[in-house]
PDB file of C-alpha atoms in Angstrom:
ATOM      1  CA  MET A   1      -2.938  12.588   1.150  1.00 90.00           C
ATOM      2  CA  GLU A   2      -3.185  15.523  -1.051  1.00 93.00           C
ATOM      3  CA  GLN A   3      -4.019  16.477  -4.755  1.00 92.00           C
ATOM      4  CA  ASP A   4      -0.665  16.808  -6.936  1.00 88.00           C
ATOM      5  CA  GLY A   5      -0.922  17.941 -10.350  1.00 89.00           C
ATOM      6  CA  ASP A   6      -2.702  15.133 -12.427  1.00 92.00           C
ATOM      7  CA  GLY A   7      -2.781  12.657  -9.295  1.00 95.00           C
ATOM      8  CA  VAL A   8      -2.650  12.610  -5.817  1.00 96.00           C
ATOM      9  CA  SER A   9       0.543  12.155  -3.389  1.00 96.00           C
ATOM     10  CA  VAL A  10       0.309   9.580  -0.745  1.00 95.00           C
ATOM     11  CA  ALA A  11       2.539   8.888   2.510  1.00 96.00           C
ATOM     12  CA  VAL A  12       3.071   5.392   2.760  1.00 96.00           C
ATOM     13  CA  HIS A  13       4.952   3.317   5.637  1.00 96.00           C
ATOM     14  CA  VAL A  14       6.263   0.055   4.246  1.00 96.00           C
ATOM     15  CA  GLN A  15       7.307  -2.839   6.329  1.00 94.00           C
ATOM     16  CA  PRO A  16       9.241  -5.459   4.266  1.00 95.00           C
ATOM     17  CA  GLN A  17       9.699  -9.155   4.805  1.00 94.00           C
ATOM     18  CA  ALA A  18       6.068  -9.375   6.189  1.00 92.00           C
ATOM     19  CA  GLY A  19       4.312 -12.734   6.241  1.00 89.00           C
ATOM     20  CA  ARG A  20       1.880 -11.385   3.462  1.00 90.00           C
ATOM     21  CA  THR A  21       1.505  -8.400   1.504  1.00 91.00           C
ATOM     22  CA  ALA A  22      -1.424  -6.134   2.387  1.00 92.00           C
ATOM     23  CA  ILE A  23      -2.904  -2.605   3.432  1.00 92.00           C
ATOM     24  CA  VAL A  24      -2.879  -3.046   7.153  1.00 92.00           C
ATOM     25  CA  GLY A  25      -3.831   0.433   8.481  1.00 90.00           C
ATOM     26  CA  ARG A  26      -2.409   3.577   9.344  1.00 90.00           C
ATOM     27  CA  HIS A  27       1.056   4.737  10.704  1.00 90.00           C
ATOM     28  CA  GLY A  28       0.742   8.433  11.926  1.00 89.00           C
ATOM     29  CA  ASP A  29      -0.376  10.204   8.568  1.00 90.00           C
ATOM     30  CA  ALA A  30       0.734   7.409   6.462  1.00 93.00           C
ATOM     31  CA  LEU A  31      -0.875   4.362   5.144  1.00 94.00           C
ATOM     32  CA  LYS A  32       0.847   1.280   6.467  1.00 95.00           C
ATOM     33  CA  VAL A  33       1.420  -1.695   4.293  1.00 95.00           C
ATOM     34  CA  ARG A  34       3.230  -4.800   4.613  1.00 94.00           C
ATOM     35  CA  VAL A  35       4.716  -6.341   1.624  1.00 95.00           C
ATOM     36  CA  ALA A  36       6.476 -10.003   1.870  1.00 95.00           C
ATOM     37  CA  ALA A  37       9.364  -8.943  -0.374  1.00 95.00           C
ATOM     38  CA  PRO A  38      12.689  -8.200   0.996  1.00 94.00           C
ATOM     39  CA  PRO A  39      14.204  -4.382   0.943  1.00 91.00           C
ATOM     40  CA  VAL A  40      17.136  -5.556  -1.545  1.00 92.00           C
ATOM     41  CA  ASP A  41      17.043  -4.710  -5.174  1.00 92.00           C
ATOM     42  CA  ASP A  42      14.025  -2.550  -4.963  1.00 92.00           C
ATOM     43  CA  ARG A  43      11.655  -5.311  -4.551  1.00 95.00           C
ATOM     44  CA  ALA A  44      10.103  -4.113  -1.545  1.00 95.00           C
ATOM     45  CA  ASN A  45       9.384  -0.812  -3.271  1.00 95.00           C
ATOM     46  CA  GLU A  46       8.135  -2.600  -6.232  1.00 96.00           C
ATOM     47  CA  ALA A  47       5.684  -4.771  -4.088  1.00 96.00           C
ATOM     48  CA  ALA A  48       4.638  -1.660  -2.427  1.00 96.00           C
ATOM     49  CA  VAL A  49       3.909   0.433  -5.875  1.00 96.00           C
ATOM     50  CA  ALA A  50       1.956  -2.917  -7.030  1.00 96.00           C
ATOM     51  CA  LEU A  51      -0.203  -3.117  -4.102  1.00 95.00           C
ATOM     52  CA  ILE A  52      -0.901   0.861  -4.178  1.00 96.00           C
ATOM     53  CA  ALA A  53      -1.610   0.500  -7.989  1.00 96.00           C
ATOM     54  CA  GLU A  54      -3.922  -2.104  -7.311  1.00 94.00           C
ATOM     55  CA  MET A  55      -5.872  -0.497  -4.499  1.00 94.00           C
ATOM     56  CA  PHE A  56      -6.496   2.785  -6.642  1.00 94.00           C
ATOM     57  CA  ASP A  57      -7.207   0.667  -9.801  1.00 93.00           C
ATOM     58  CA  VAL A  58      -4.367   2.088 -11.844  1.00 95.00           C
ATOM     59  CA  PRO A  59      -1.679   0.234 -13.715  1.00 95.00           C
ATOM     60  CA  PRO A  60       1.545  -0.115 -11.524  1.00 93.00           C
ATOM     61  CA  THR A  61       3.276   2.193 -14.301  1.00 95.00           C
ATOM     62  CA  GLY A  62       0.701   4.870 -12.913  1.00 96.00           C
ATOM     63  CA  VAL A  63       2.353   4.935  -9.580  1.00 96.00           C
ATOM     64  CA  ARG A  64       6.008   5.995  -8.687  1.00 95.00           C
ATOM     65  CA  VAL A  65       8.125   6.928  -5.714  1.00 96.00           C
ATOM     66  CA  VAL A  66       8.658  10.186  -5.288  1.00 96.00           C
ATOM     67  CA  SER A  67      10.708  10.300  -2.087  1.00 95.00           C
ATOM     68  CA  GLY A  68      11.929   7.754   0.380  1.00 94.00           C
ATOM     69  CA  ASP A  69      13.042   4.988  -1.828  1.00 90.00           C
ATOM     70  CA  ARG A  70      15.514   3.806   0.651  1.00 93.00           C
ATOM     71  CA  SER A  71      13.257   4.389   3.602  1.00 93.00           C
ATOM     72  CA  ARG A  72      10.172   2.713   4.999  1.00 92.00           C
ATOM     73  CA  VAL A  73       8.304   6.083   4.905  1.00 95.00           C
ATOM     74  CA  LYS A  74       8.049   6.873   1.183  1.00 95.00           C
ATOM     75  CA  ARG A  75       5.729   9.446  -0.876  1.00 97.00           C
ATOM     76  CA  LEU A  76       4.163   7.810  -3.621  1.00 96.00           C
ATOM     77  CA  HIS A  77       2.496   9.832  -6.540  1.00 97.00           C
ATOM     78  CA  VAL A  78      -0.530   7.960  -8.171  1.00 96.00           C
ATOM     79  CA  ASP A  79      -1.384   9.501 -11.441  1.00 96.00           C
ATOM     80  CA  GLY A  80      -4.986  10.230 -12.959  1.00 93.00           C
ATOM     81  CA  ILE A  81      -6.992   9.899  -9.873  1.00 93.00           C
ATOM     82  CA  GLU A  82      -8.754  12.604  -8.018  1.00 94.00           C
ATOM     83  CA  LEU A  83      -8.255  13.362  -4.403  1.00 93.00           C
ATOM     84  CA  GLU A  84     -11.852  12.686  -3.341  1.00 94.00           C
ATOM     85  CA  THR A  85     -11.900   9.087  -5.214  1.00 93.00           C
ATOM     86  CA  ALA A  86      -8.447   8.495  -3.595  1.00 93.00           C
ATOM     87  CA  VAL A  87      -9.970   9.027   0.055  1.00 92.00           C
ATOM     88  CA  GLU A  88     -12.740   6.957  -0.736  1.00 93.00           C
ATOM     89  CA  LEU A  89     -10.633   4.298  -2.054  1.00 92.00           C
ATOM     90  CA  VAL A  90      -8.077   4.375   1.033  1.00 91.00           C
ATOM     91  CA  ASP A  91     -11.154   4.297   3.518  1.00 90.00           C
ATOM     92  CA  ARG A  92     -12.640   1.155   1.719  1.00 90.00           C
ATOM     93  CA  ALA A  93      -8.989  -0.262   2.042  1.00 89.00           C
ATOM     94  CA  LEU A  94      -8.731   0.510   5.736  1.00 88.00           C
ATOM     95  CA  GLU A  95     -12.239  -0.893   6.588  1.00 86.00           C
ATOM     96  CA  GLN A  96     -11.312  -4.122   4.953  1.00 84.00           C
ATOM     97  CA  ALA A  97      -8.126  -4.080   6.952  1.00 80.00           C
ATOM     98  CA  ALA A  98      -9.996  -3.759   9.944  1.00 78.00           C
ATOM     99  CA  GLU A  99     -12.215  -6.857   9.174  1.00 69.00           C
ATOM    100  CA  PRO A 100     -11.245 -10.051  11.122  1.00 65.00           C
ATOM    101  CA  PRO A 101      -9.771 -12.583   9.287  1.00 62.00           C
ATOM    102  CA  GLY A 102     -11.937 -15.540   8.343  1.00 61.00           C
ATOM    103  CA  PRO A 103     -11.655 -18.671  10.685  1.00 66.00           C
ATOM    104  CA  ARG A 104      -8.516 -20.738   9.940  1.00 63.00           C
ATOM    105  CA  ARG A 105      -8.466 -24.023   8.889  1.00 63.00           C
ATOM    106  CA  ARG A 106      -6.496 -26.546  11.076  1.00 63.00           C
ATOM    107  CA  ARG A 107      -4.098 -29.134   9.679  1.00 65.00           C
ATOM    108  CA  GLN A 108      -5.088 -32.668  10.388  1.00 66.00           C
ATOM    109  CA  ARG A 109      -2.677 -34.798  12.033  1.00 67.00           C
ATOM    110  CA  ASP A 110      -2.282 -38.458  10.638  1.00 61.00           C
TER     111      ASP A 110
END
């Protein structure tokens, strides 16, 4: 991640058609995200942009794909955020991703 003009540039590794949309960790230097959307008609990119926008608390219009729009590894630009704040928000998201999920409820059989 680096300061880039009026915002930050973030490397993101996107896994499309996942069971859920979430930030799940790191993939090398990139932030790894899973999106439920398929990689068709730009839907996986849109889902990744929405997820990153939510994490940085900016509108989806404040996040754009700079490179890798047809690749799993993308570079996204997030407008209006300082590097220090971005690092804190990414660290918080990664901490939450590392927490074990809550207990699963089993379905009762009739």
